[in-house]
Amino acid sequence: MSTVCVTYPISKKVHQVLGDYPEIAKSISIPDSGRSELEIVRLLNNTHYESSKELLELINTWLPLSGPIGKSILKTKKPFERAQRSAELLLFAHLHSYFGSQLVAPESGGASKCPDLILQSSEDEVRVEIYTPTDFAGFQLVKEYLRAILRYLEMPCGFELRVEAGPKSIAGEWNQDDVFYAYTFPSAEKELHAWLIEFQAKAKAWLSEGRPSSDMVVDGPGGKTEIRVTCEEYYEDSDEREITIHWGTQSTDTQLFFQVGSAEECAWSEWGKKLRTKLFKRQCGGETEGILRLLVVNCSMADTGWPHFISEPWFTTRFDEIIRAIVGDGMTYDAVLPAQIYSKPCFGIPVMINPRRKAMAEAFIKEAGMDKQ
């Protein structure tokens, strides 16, 4: 499958900033010039954003201790993967602050089943797997890539672009009563990447002959939305680029996942299917005496405007129902813990799947500071 490729310039700034992060600098080789697909180069280019600086500092601090987790971030070429690996590193840092060297991120060694983290004490062992699912991957993929495609077009010019995206019938004439629905974006990656590749080529052609005299207007994936790009300024300096994106009013589809319909319907939604696949992979192995298997479901990439919605009572009830609808009588994990893993992780109420490990799970979650909502 062909996937859209966004590359980032390797400027003098990249190497200057890299000098501030010695652990990263000695763990990766970046050419003196040219372009790179690596997300780490994108971060180094964008240290004027506090979030990029915080992530670089996190990586630099924990890279020597976090094994394959830290290393994987340096190799990542896709924004979603970078966000997922970053969540793993944040949870590693959180747990390390409680358990120190007892916590390790194991190398898989080619094994088909290997948890992200293992905590080994003299008596018991805790295996932790971290999963960061998207819910409306089609919409989220377009939302993530749209800015990056335009910002990093390989062209010797700069520009200021205004992007408006909304329901096809009203794009450019926003009305708060009109909404579009994230689920109308197709979920098939092949179709989405084909659209993104075509959009990238159209944008490059549109800007190739100086400041365009008219807007670029394209149908969004699935044909239910329209995306309009206006060039407000055009510069000779390719470093002068600014992209402003206005998304039209959209429905609260993520919240509706947990408030409308039945748990069984949620369990068979696209989000539920991804969670089902993860649960039945059993990355922490089968039930074993003295071992706790914990799956942390990180909801930070859910398309929602409520950062701590996992703490809401309605979420707790529905999440418990969904997990039980998926696993049935299967003991795929001993407990499943919802979380929002940002700079300061917060956690929801765990679902205790295996009654024989309930006391062990409760004790660990409290000791690990994972009971903080």
mmCIF file of C-alpha atoms in Angstrom:
data_model
loop_
_atom_site.group_PDB
_atom_site.id
_atom_site.type_symbol
_atom_site.label_atom_id
_atom_site.label_comp_id
_atom_site.label_asym_id
_atom_site.label_seq_id
_atom_site.Cartn_x
_atom_site.Cartn_y
_atom_site.Cartn_z
ATOM 1 C CA MET A 1 0.000 0.000 0.000
ATOM 2 C CA SER A 2 1.314 3.447 -0.949
ATOM 3 C CA THR A 3 1.345 5.860 1.971
ATOM 4 C CA VAL A 4 1.720 9.622 2.003
ATOM 5 C CA CYS A 5 5.271 10.738 2.708
ATOM 6 C CA VAL A 6 5.978 13.982 4.546
ATOM 7 C CA THR A 7 9.624 14.967 4.917
ATOM 8 C CA TYR A 8 11.130 17.604 7.189
ATOM 9 C CA PRO A 9 14.047 19.923 6.334
ATOM 10 C CA ILE A 10 17.350 19.249 8.084
ATOM 11 C CA SER A 11 18.348 22.827 8.801
ATOM 12 C CA LYS A 12 21.212 24.264 10.837
ATOM 13 C CA LYS A 13 18.707 24.733 13.617
ATOM 14 C CA VAL A 14 18.141 20.965 13.811
ATOM 15 C CA HIS A 15 21.794 20.330 14.626
ATOM 16 C CA GLN A 16 22.028 23.329 16.940
ATOM 17 C CA VAL A 17 19.023 22.122 18.942
ATOM 18 C CA LEU A 18 20.274 18.536 18.873
ATOM 19 C CA GLY A 19 23.300 19.707 20.860
ATOM 20 C CA ASP A 20 20.949 20.470 23.775
ATOM 21 C CA TYR A 21 19.937 16.805 23.961
ATOM 22 C CA PRO A 22 23.148 14.737 24.265
ATOM 23 C CA GLU A 23 21.477 11.345 24.804
ATOM 24 C CA ILE A 24 19.444 11.774 21.621
ATOM 25 C CA ALA A 25 22.471 13.113 19.723
ATOM 26 C CA LYS A 26 24.612 10.061 20.476
ATOM 27 C CA SER A 27 21.792 7.633 19.667
ATOM 28 C CA ILE A 28 20.866 8.856 16.189
ATOM 29 C CA SER A 29 22.688 9.893 13.031
ATOM 30 C CA ILE A 30 21.170 12.858 11.180
ATOM 31 C CA PRO A 31 22.740 14.053 7.888
ATOM 32 C CA ASP A 32 24.120 17.588 7.692
ATOM 33 C CA SER A 33 21.448 18.687 5.207
ATOM 34 C CA GLY A 34 18.585 17.474 3.047
ATOM 35 C CA ARG A 35 15.268 16.171 4.337
ATOM 36 C CA SER A 36 14.125 13.371 6.612
ATOM 37 C CA GLU A 37 10.937 11.418 7.308
ATOM 38 C CA LEU A 38 11.880 11.004 10.976
ATOM 39 C CA GLU A 39 9.477 12.509 13.479
ATOM 40 C CA ILE A 40 12.425 13.374 15.723
ATOM 41 C CA VAL A 41 13.599 15.815 13.027
ATOM 42 C CA ARG A 42 10.137 17.404 13.035
ATOM 43 C CA LEU A 43 10.403 17.864 16.811
ATOM 44 C CA LEU A 44 13.864 19.404 16.531
ATOM 45 C CA ASN A 45 12.504 21.837 13.932
ATOM 46 C CA ASN A 46 9.696 22.943 16.227
ATOM 47 C CA THR A 47 11.184 23.694 19.634
ATOM 48 C CA HIS A 48 9.349 27.031 19.619
ATOM 49 C CA TYR A 49 6.379 24.888 20.650
ATOM 50 C CA GLU A 50 6.505 23.984 24.335
ATOM 51 C CA SER A 51 5.033 20.532 23.643
ATOM 52 C CA SER A 52 7.961 19.685 21.319
ATOM 53 C CA LYS A 53 10.516 20.821 23.900
ATOM 54 C CA GLU A 54 8.820 18.810 26.630
ATOM 55 C CA LEU A 55 8.812 15.661 24.510
ATOM 56 C CA LEU A 56 12.478 16.082 23.525
ATOM 57 C CA GLU A 57 13.391 16.528 27.186
ATOM 58 C CA LEU A 58 11.403 13.426 28.091
ATOM 59 C CA ILE A 59 13.119 11.358 25.404
ATOM 60 C CA ASN A 60 16.571 12.652 26.329
ATOM 61 C CA THR A 61 16.020 11.901 30.036
ATOM 62 C CA TRP A 62 14.656 8.388 29.695
ATOM 63 C CA LEU A 63 16.384 7.132 26.560
ATOM 64 C CA PRO A 64 19.210 5.383 28.483
ATOM 65 C CA LEU A 65 16.750 3.459 30.693
ATOM 66 C CA SER A 66 13.689 2.798 28.535
ATOM 67 C CA GLY A 67 15.198 0.217 26.172
ATOM 68 C CA PRO A 68 13.187 -0.433 22.993
ATOM 69 C CA ILE A 69 10.540 2.195 23.865
ATOM 70 C CA GLY A 70 12.920 5.151 23.677
ATOM 71 C CA LYS A 71 14.752 3.729 20.679
ATOM 72 C CA SER A 72 11.510 3.266 18.762
ATOM 73 C CA ILE A 73 10.617 6.960 19.068
ATOM 74 C CA LEU A 74 13.884 7.899 17.355
ATOM 75 C CA LYS A 75 12.989 5.655 14.403
ATOM 76 C CA THR A 76 9.356 6.659 14.057
ATOM 77 C CA LYS A 77 8.241 8.186 10.742
ATOM 78 C CA LYS A 78 4.514 8.621 11.354
ATOM 79 C CA PRO A 79 2.814 11.102 13.717
ATOM 80 C CA PHE A 80 0.347 8.567 15.155
ATOM 81 C CA GLU A 81 3.142 6.127 15.941
ATOM 82 C CA ARG A 82 5.153 8.886 17.587
ATOM 83 C CA ALA A 83 2.172 9.748 19.809
ATOM 84 C CA GLN A 84 1.696 6.097 20.729
ATOM 85 C CA ARG A 85 5.379 5.525 21.546
ATOM 86 C CA SER A 86 5.439 8.786 23.526
ATOM 87 C CA ALA A 87 2.567 7.508 25.690
ATOM 88 C CA GLU A 88 4.558 4.350 26.413
ATOM 89 C CA LEU A 89 7.560 6.438 27.428
ATOM 90 C CA LEU A 90 5.441 8.677 29.659
ATOM 91 C CA LEU A 91 4.009 5.660 31.458
ATOM 92 C CA PHE A 92 7.506 4.188 31.809
ATOM 93 C CA ALA A 93 8.651 7.451 33.427
ATOM 94 C CA HIS A 94 5.613 7.472 35.731
ATOM 95 C CA LEU A 95 6.156 3.902 36.932
ATOM 96 C CA HIS A 96 9.930 4.323 37.207
ATOM 97 C CA SER A 97 9.343 7.162 39.678
ATOM 98 C CA TYR A 98 7.644 4.592 41.940
ATOM 99 C CA PHE A 99 9.672 1.437 41.355
ATOM 100 C CA GLY A 100 13.066 2.499 40.013
ATOM 101 C CA SER A 101 15.235 -0.278 38.588
ATOM 102 C CA GLN A 102 12.601 -2.937 39.286
ATOM 103 C CA LEU A 103 10.893 -1.686 36.112
ATOM 104 C CA VAL A 104 12.226 -2.737 32.716
ATOM 105 C CA ALA A 105 11.114 -2.376 29.110
ATOM 106 C CA PRO A 106 11.993 -5.791 27.701
ATOM 107 C CA GLU A 107 13.363 -6.530 24.251
ATOM 108 C CA SER A 108 11.010 -8.869 22.407
ATOM 109 C CA GLY A 109 13.850 -10.895 20.886
ATOM 110 C CA GLY A 110 11.518 -11.847 18.062
ATOM 111 C CA ALA A 111 8.923 -13.309 20.426
ATOM 112 C CA SER A 112 5.330 -12.983 19.259
ATOM 113 C CA LYS A 113 4.152 -12.059 22.752
ATOM 114 C CA CYS A 114 6.035 -9.570 24.870
ATOM 115 C CA PRO A 115 4.615 -6.860 27.156
ATOM 116 C CA ASP A 116 5.752 -3.255 26.965
ATOM 117 C CA LEU A 117 6.815 -3.179 30.616
ATOM 118 C CA ILE A 118 7.706 -5.712 33.321
ATOM 119 C CA LEU A 119 7.931 -4.995 37.030
ATOM 120 C CA GLN A 120 9.794 -7.738 38.853
ATOM 121 C CA SER A 121 9.755 -7.992 42.653
ATOM 122 C CA SER A 122 11.026 -10.774 44.887
ATOM 123 C CA GLU A 123 7.615 -12.428 44.983
ATOM 124 C CA ASP A 124 5.413 -11.231 42.133
ATOM 125 C CA GLU A 125 5.655 -9.955 38.588
ATOM 126 C CA VAL A 126 3.522 -7.354 36.862
ATOM 127 C CA ARG A 127 3.310 -7.217 33.065
ATOM 128 C CA VAL A 128 1.951 -4.055 31.517
ATOM 129 C CA GLU A 129 0.817 -3.557 27.938
ATOM 130 C CA ILE A 130 -0.090 -0.051 26.725
ATOM 131 C CA TYR A 131 -2.567 0.486 23.911
ATOM 132 C CA THR A 132 -3.430 3.853 22.355
ATOM 133 C CA PRO A 133 -6.329 3.352 19.922
ATOM 134 C CA THR A 134 -7.843 5.954 17.632
ATOM 135 C CA ASP A 135 -11.611 5.975 17.362
ATOM 136 C CA PHE A 136 -12.291 7.775 14.069
ATOM 137 C CA ALA A 137 -8.993 6.996 12.376
ATOM 138 C CA GLY A 138 -10.045 8.355 8.988
ATOM 139 C CA PHE A 139 -10.947 11.809 10.262
ATOM 140 C CA GLN A 140 -8.007 11.870 12.670
ATOM 141 C CA LEU A 141 -5.522 10.836 9.977
ATOM 142 C CA VAL A 142 -6.667 13.638 7.667
ATOM 143 C CA LYS A 143 -6.686 16.161 10.517
ATOM 144 C CA GLU A 144 -3.134 15.195 11.491
ATOM 145 C CA TYR A 145 -1.650 15.138 7.993
ATOM 146 C CA LEU A 146 -3.391 18.130 6.427
ATOM 147 C CA ARG A 147 -1.273 20.728 8.224
ATOM 148 C CA ALA A 148 1.959 18.714 7.873
ATOM 149 C CA ILE A 149 1.502 18.211 4.117
ATOM 150 C CA LEU A 150 1.057 21.932 3.516
ATOM 151 C CA ARG A 151 3.665 23.083 6.024
ATOM 152 C CA TYR A 152 6.388 20.829 4.620
ATOM 153 C CA LEU A 153 5.743 20.894 0.872
ATOM 154 C CA GLU A 154 9.084 20.501 -0.921
ATOM 155 C CA MET A 155 9.035 23.893 -2.662
ATOM 156 C CA PRO A 156 11.418 26.902 -2.747
ATOM 157 C CA CYS A 157 8.788 29.360 -1.542
ATOM 158 C CA GLY A 158 6.973 30.432 1.590
ATOM 159 C CA PHE A 159 3.307 31.214 2.124
ATOM 160 C CA GLU A 160 0.467 31.864 4.513
ATOM 161 C CA LEU A 161 -2.445 29.537 3.907
ATOM 162 C CA ARG A 162 -5.923 29.535 5.390
ATOM 163 C CA VAL A 163 -7.703 26.186 5.310
ATOM 164 C CA GLU A 164 -11.428 25.771 5.911
ATOM 165 C CA ALA A 165 -12.951 22.317 6.190
ATOM 166 C CA GLY A 166 -16.558 21.483 6.813
ATOM 167 C CA PRO A 167 -19.779 20.008 5.417
ATOM 168 C CA LYS A 168 -19.691 20.069 1.646
ATOM 169 C CA SER A 169 -22.854 22.138 1.337
ATOM 170 C CA ILE A 170 -21.668 25.030 3.502
ATOM 171 C CA ALA A 171 -17.850 25.165 3.341
ATOM 172 C CA GLY A 172 -16.853 28.807 3.529
ATOM 173 C CA GLU A 173 -20.212 29.846 5.012
ATOM 174 C CA TRP A 174 -20.044 28.550 8.583
ATOM 175 C CA ASN A 175 -23.238 28.111 10.526
ATOM 176 C CA GLN A 176 -23.149 26.794 14.078
ATOM 177 C CA ASP A 177 -26.293 24.783 13.400
ATOM 178 C CA ASP A 178 -24.595 22.756 10.670
ATOM 179 C CA VAL A 179 -22.273 19.924 11.656
ATOM 180 C CA PHE A 180 -20.287 17.209 10.005
ATOM 181 C CA TYR A 181 -19.708 13.748 11.363
ATOM 182 C CA ALA A 182 -16.304 12.207 11.884
ATOM 183 C CA TYR A 183 -17.641 8.748 11.044
ATOM 184 C CA THR A 184 -18.363 9.852 7.451
ATOM 185 C CA PHE A 185 -14.629 9.783 6.737
ATOM 186 C CA PRO A 186 -13.672 6.334 5.384
ATOM 187 C CA SER A 187 -11.641 4.175 7.765
ATOM 188 C CA ALA A 188 -9.735 2.208 5.110
ATOM 189 C CA GLU A 189 -6.105 3.364 5.231
ATOM 190 C CA LYS A 190 -5.534 2.573 1.552
ATOM 191 C CA GLU A 191 -8.308 4.972 0.491
ATOM 192 C CA LEU A 192 -7.210 7.662 2.939
ATOM 193 C CA HIS A 193 -3.565 7.594 1.931
ATOM 194 C CA ALA A 194 -4.546 7.701 -1.747
ATOM 195 C CA TRP A 195 -6.536 10.867 -0.995
ATOM 196 C CA LEU A 196 -3.665 12.402 0.991
ATOM 197 C CA ILE A 197 -1.158 11.662 -1.796
ATOM 198 C CA GLU A 198 -3.481 13.281 -4.351
ATOM 199 C CA PHE A 199 -4.048 16.301 -2.078
ATOM 200 C CA GLN A 200 -0.283 16.722 -1.640
ATOM 201 C CA ALA A 201 0.271 16.690 -5.423
ATOM 202 C CA LYS A 202 -2.589 19.162 -6.059
ATOM 203 C CA ALA A 203 -1.288 21.561 -3.411
ATOM 204 C CA LYS A 204 2.204 21.500 -4.862
ATOM 205 C CA ALA A 205 0.924 22.159 -8.393
ATOM 206 C CA TRP A 206 -1.391 24.922 -7.132
ATOM 207 C CA LEU A 207 1.498 26.802 -5.491
ATOM 208 C CA SER A 208 4.146 26.085 -8.119
ATOM 209 C CA GLU A 209 3.660 29.192 -10.280
ATOM 210 C CA GLY A 210 3.533 31.973 -7.724
ATOM 211 C CA ARG A 211 0.660 33.232 -5.643
ATOM 212 C CA PRO A 212 -2.543 31.515 -6.850
ATOM 213 C CA SER A 213 -5.334 33.785 -8.044
ATOM 214 C CA SER A 214 -8.056 31.424 -6.818
ATOM 215 C CA ASP A 215 -8.660 29.011 -3.950
ATOM 216 C CA MET A 216 -7.913 25.309 -4.120
ATOM 217 C CA VAL A 217 -11.145 23.438 -3.370
ATOM 218 C CA VAL A 218 -11.293 19.657 -3.022
ATOM 219 C CA ASP A 219 -13.797 17.144 -1.735
ATOM 220 C CA GLY A 220 -12.699 15.477 1.489
ATOM 221 C CA PRO A 221 -12.373 11.680 1.749
ATOM 222 C CA GLY A 222 -15.775 10.075 1.405
ATOM 223 C CA GLY A 223 -17.200 13.132 -0.372
ATOM 224 C CA LYS A 224 -19.200 14.480 2.592
ATOM 225 C CA THR A 225 -16.857 17.370 3.374
ATOM 226 C CA GLU A 226 -15.162 20.115 1.398
ATOM 227 C CA ILE A 227 -11.680 21.519 1.985
ATOM 228 C CA ARG A 228 -10.881 25.027 0.770
ATOM 229 C CA VAL A 229 -7.330 26.421 0.815
ATOM 230 C CA THR A 230 -6.699 30.147 0.364
ATOM 231 C CA CYS A 231 -3.235 31.618 -0.194
ATOM 232 C CA GLU A 232 -3.149 34.887 1.760
ATOM 233 C CA GLU A 233 0.567 35.654 1.364
ATOM 234 C CA TYR A 234 3.343 34.328 -0.864
ATOM 235 C CA TYR A 235 7.080 34.635 -0.055
ATOM 236 C CA GLU A 236 10.393 33.782 -1.696
ATOM 237 C CA ASP A 237 11.779 32.476 1.611
ATOM 238 C CA SER A 238 10.684 28.861 2.143
ATOM 239 C CA ASP A 239 11.136 29.242 5.911
ATOM 240 C CA GLU A 240 8.248 31.717 5.984
ATOM 241 C CA ARG A 241 5.255 29.431 6.266
ATOM 242 C CA GLU A 242 2.113 29.637 8.332
ATOM 243 C CA ILE A 243 -0.916 27.362 8.088
ATOM 244 C CA THR A 244 -4.223 28.235 9.754
ATOM 245 C CA ILE A 245 -6.912 25.550 9.732
ATOM 246 C CA HIS A 246 -10.558 26.041 10.674
ATOM 247 C CA TRP A 247 -12.575 22.864 11.089
ATOM 248 C CA GLY A 248 -16.318 23.285 10.941
ATOM 249 C CA THR A 249 -18.560 22.300 13.812
ATOM 250 C CA GLN A 250 -18.445 18.552 14.222
ATOM 251 C CA SER A 251 -20.546 16.132 16.198
ATOM 252 C CA THR A 252 -19.410 14.734 19.538
ATOM 253 C CA ASP A 253 -19.101 11.242 18.103
ATOM 254 C CA THR A 254 -16.569 10.049 20.677
ATOM 255 C CA GLN A 255 -18.784 10.932 23.608
ATOM 256 C CA LEU A 256 -21.716 9.284 21.865
ATOM 257 C CA PHE A 257 -19.719 6.050 21.751
ATOM 258 C CA PHE A 258 -20.230 5.784 25.486
ATOM 259 C CA GLN A 259 -23.636 7.391 25.916
ATOM 260 C CA VAL A 260 -25.801 6.107 23.085
ATOM 261 C CA GLY A 261 -26.761 2.568 22.148
ATOM 262 C CA SER A 262 -25.626 -0.578 23.908
ATOM 263 C CA ALA A 263 -22.269 -1.838 25.105
ATOM 264 C CA GLU A 264 -22.496 -4.622 22.516
ATOM 265 C CA GLU A 265 -22.834 -2.038 19.731
ATOM 266 C CA CYS A 266 -19.770 -0.201 21.042
ATOM 267 C CA ALA A 267 -17.886 -3.475 21.243
ATOM 268 C CA TRP A 268 -18.453 -4.030 17.505
ATOM 269 C CA SER A 269 -17.715 -0.459 16.432
ATOM 270 C CA GLU A 270 -14.397 0.295 14.703
ATOM 271 C CA TRP A 271 -12.996 1.389 18.057
ATOM 272 C CA GLY A 272 -14.301 -1.742 19.752
ATOM 273 C CA LYS A 273 -12.887 -4.020 17.055
ATOM 274 C CA LYS A 274 -9.417 -2.544 17.535
ATOM 275 C CA LEU A 275 -9.677 -3.048 21.279
ATOM 276 C CA ARG A 276 -10.926 -6.608 20.757
ATOM 277 C CA THR A 277 -7.913 -7.416 18.573
ATOM 278 C CA LYS A 278 -5.548 -6.038 21.206
ATOM 279 C CA LEU A 279 -7.192 -7.892 24.066
ATOM 280 C CA PHE A 280 -7.039 -11.243 22.296
ATOM 281 C CA LYS A 281 -3.404 -10.861 21.286
ATOM 282 C CA ARG A 282 -2.616 -11.515 24.954
ATOM 283 C CA GLN A 283 0.737 -9.697 24.828
ATOM 284 C CA CYS A 284 1.209 -10.392 28.537
ATOM 285 C CA GLY A 285 0.767 -14.151 28.087
ATOM 286 C CA GLY A 286 -1.673 -16.546 29.693
ATOM 287 C CA GLU A 287 -2.872 -16.662 33.273
ATOM 288 C CA THR A 288 0.048 -17.574 35.525
ATOM 289 C CA GLU A 289 0.341 -17.793 39.303
ATOM 290 C CA GLY A 290 2.202 -14.807 40.753
ATOM 291 C CA ILE A 291 1.894 -12.709 37.574
ATOM 292 C CA LEU A 292 -0.480 -9.789 37.052
ATOM 293 C CA ARG A 293 -1.380 -8.925 33.456
ATOM 294 C CA LEU A 294 -2.517 -5.321 33.070
ATOM 295 C CA LEU A 295 -3.693 -3.652 29.865
ATOM 296 C CA VAL A 296 -3.627 0.159 29.991
ATOM 297 C CA VAL A 297 -5.970 1.643 27.380
ATOM 298 C CA ASN A 298 -4.745 5.161 26.698
ATOM 299 C CA CYS A 299 -7.661 7.297 25.485
ATOM 300 C CA SER A 300 -5.568 10.395 24.736
ATOM 301 C CA MET A 301 -5.915 9.887 20.967
ATOM 302 C CA ALA A 302 -9.685 9.681 21.089
ATOM 303 C CA ASP A 303 -11.230 12.463 19.030
ATOM 304 C CA THR A 304 -12.696 14.290 21.995
ATOM 305 C CA GLY A 305 -12.600 17.725 23.550
ATOM 306 C CA TRP A 306 -12.851 16.425 27.114
ATOM 307 C CA PRO A 307 -9.327 15.638 28.359
ATOM 308 C CA HIS A 308 -10.541 13.829 31.489
ATOM 309 C CA PHE A 309 -13.731 12.276 30.219
ATOM 310 C CA ILE A 310 -12.482 8.891 31.457
ATOM 311 C CA SER A 311 -13.221 10.122 34.992
ATOM 312 C CA GLU A 312 -16.907 10.636 34.253
ATOM 313 C CA PRO A 313 -19.304 8.085 35.839
ATOM 314 C CA TRP A 314 -21.025 7.393 32.516
ATOM 315 C CA PHE A 315 -17.665 6.488 30.959
ATOM 316 C CA THR A 316 -16.728 4.181 33.851
ATOM 317 C CA THR A 317 -19.972 2.242 33.555
ATOM 318 C CA ARG A 318 -19.928 1.916 29.781
ATOM 319 C CA PHE A 319 -16.208 1.072 29.560
ATOM 320 C CA ASP A 320 -16.705 -1.765 32.046
ATOM 321 C CA GLU A 321 -19.657 -3.058 30.015
ATOM 322 C CA ILE A 322 -17.718 -2.847 26.736
ATOM 323 C CA ILE A 323 -14.701 -4.752 28.062
ATOM 324 C CA ARG A 324 -16.904 -7.509 29.469
ATOM 325 C CA ALA A 325 -18.888 -7.689 26.210
ATOM 326 C CA ILE A 326 -15.611 -8.165 24.304
ATOM 327 C CA VAL A 327 -13.850 -10.711 26.513
ATOM 328 C CA GLY A 328 -16.877 -12.735 27.655
ATOM 329 C CA ASP A 329 -15.517 -15.521 29.836
ATOM 330 C CA GLY A 330 -12.001 -15.183 28.413
ATOM 331 C CA MET A 331 -9.208 -14.200 30.797
ATOM 332 C CA THR A 332 -7.211 -12.314 28.179
ATOM 333 C CA TYR A 333 -5.880 -9.939 30.863
ATOM 334 C CA ASP A 334 -6.396 -9.783 34.601
ATOM 335 C CA ALA A 335 -7.374 -6.098 34.566
ATOM 336 C CA VAL A 336 -7.917 -3.283 32.067
ATOM 337 C CA LEU A 337 -7.208 0.290 33.137
ATOM 338 C CA PRO A 338 -8.401 3.315 31.113
ATOM 339 C CA ALA A 339 -6.005 6.262 31.102
ATOM 340 C CA GLN A 340 -5.276 9.665 29.595
ATOM 341 C CA ILE A 341 -1.502 9.705 29.166
ATOM 342 C CA TYR A 342 -0.396 13.278 28.563
ATOM 343 C CA SER A 343 2.426 15.133 30.307
ATOM 344 C CA LYS A 344 0.787 14.160 33.603
ATOM 345 C CA PRO A 345 -1.004 10.812 33.252
ATOM 346 C CA CYS A 346 -4.384 10.348 34.863
ATOM 347 C CA PHE A 347 -6.282 7.103 35.232
ATOM 348 C CA GLY A 348 -9.855 5.896 35.368
ATOM 349 C CA ILE A 349 -11.512 3.038 37.217
ATOM 350 C CA PRO A 350 -10.081 -0.396 36.331
ATOM 351 C CA VAL A 351 -12.129 -3.271 34.972
ATOM 352 C CA MET A 352 -11.271 -6.392 36.964
ATOM 353 C CA ILE A 353 -11.578 -9.276 34.514
ATOM 354 C CA ASN A 354 -9.972 -12.026 36.579
ATOM 355 C CA PRO A 355 -11.439 -12.261 40.116
ATOM 356 C CA ARG A 356 -8.446 -14.360 41.225
ATOM 357 C CA ARG A 357 -6.118 -11.393 40.573
ATOM 358 C CA LYS A 358 -8.411 -8.608 41.831
ATOM 359 C CA ALA A 359 -6.602 -8.074 45.151
ATOM 360 C CA MET A 360 -3.215 -8.122 43.416
ATOM 361 C CA ALA A 361 -4.408 -5.643 40.777
ATOM 362 C CA GLU A 362 -5.909 -3.265 43.331
ATOM 363 C CA ALA A 363 -2.742 -3.315 45.428
ATOM 364 C CA PHE A 364 -0.477 -2.658 42.433
ATOM 365 C CA ILE A 365 -2.622 0.128 41.013
ATOM 366 C CA LYS A 366 -2.572 1.919 44.365
ATOM 367 C CA GLU A 367 1.150 1.387 44.935
ATOM 368 C CA ALA A 368 1.916 2.585 41.384
ATOM 369 C CA GLY A 369 -0.032 5.833 41.741
ATOM 370 C CA MET A 370 -2.408 4.678 39.023
ATOM 371 C CA ASP A 371 -5.458 5.394 41.135
ATOM 372 C CA LYS A 372 -5.141 9.152 40.581
ATOM 373 C CA GLN A 373 -8.004 10.449 38.474
#
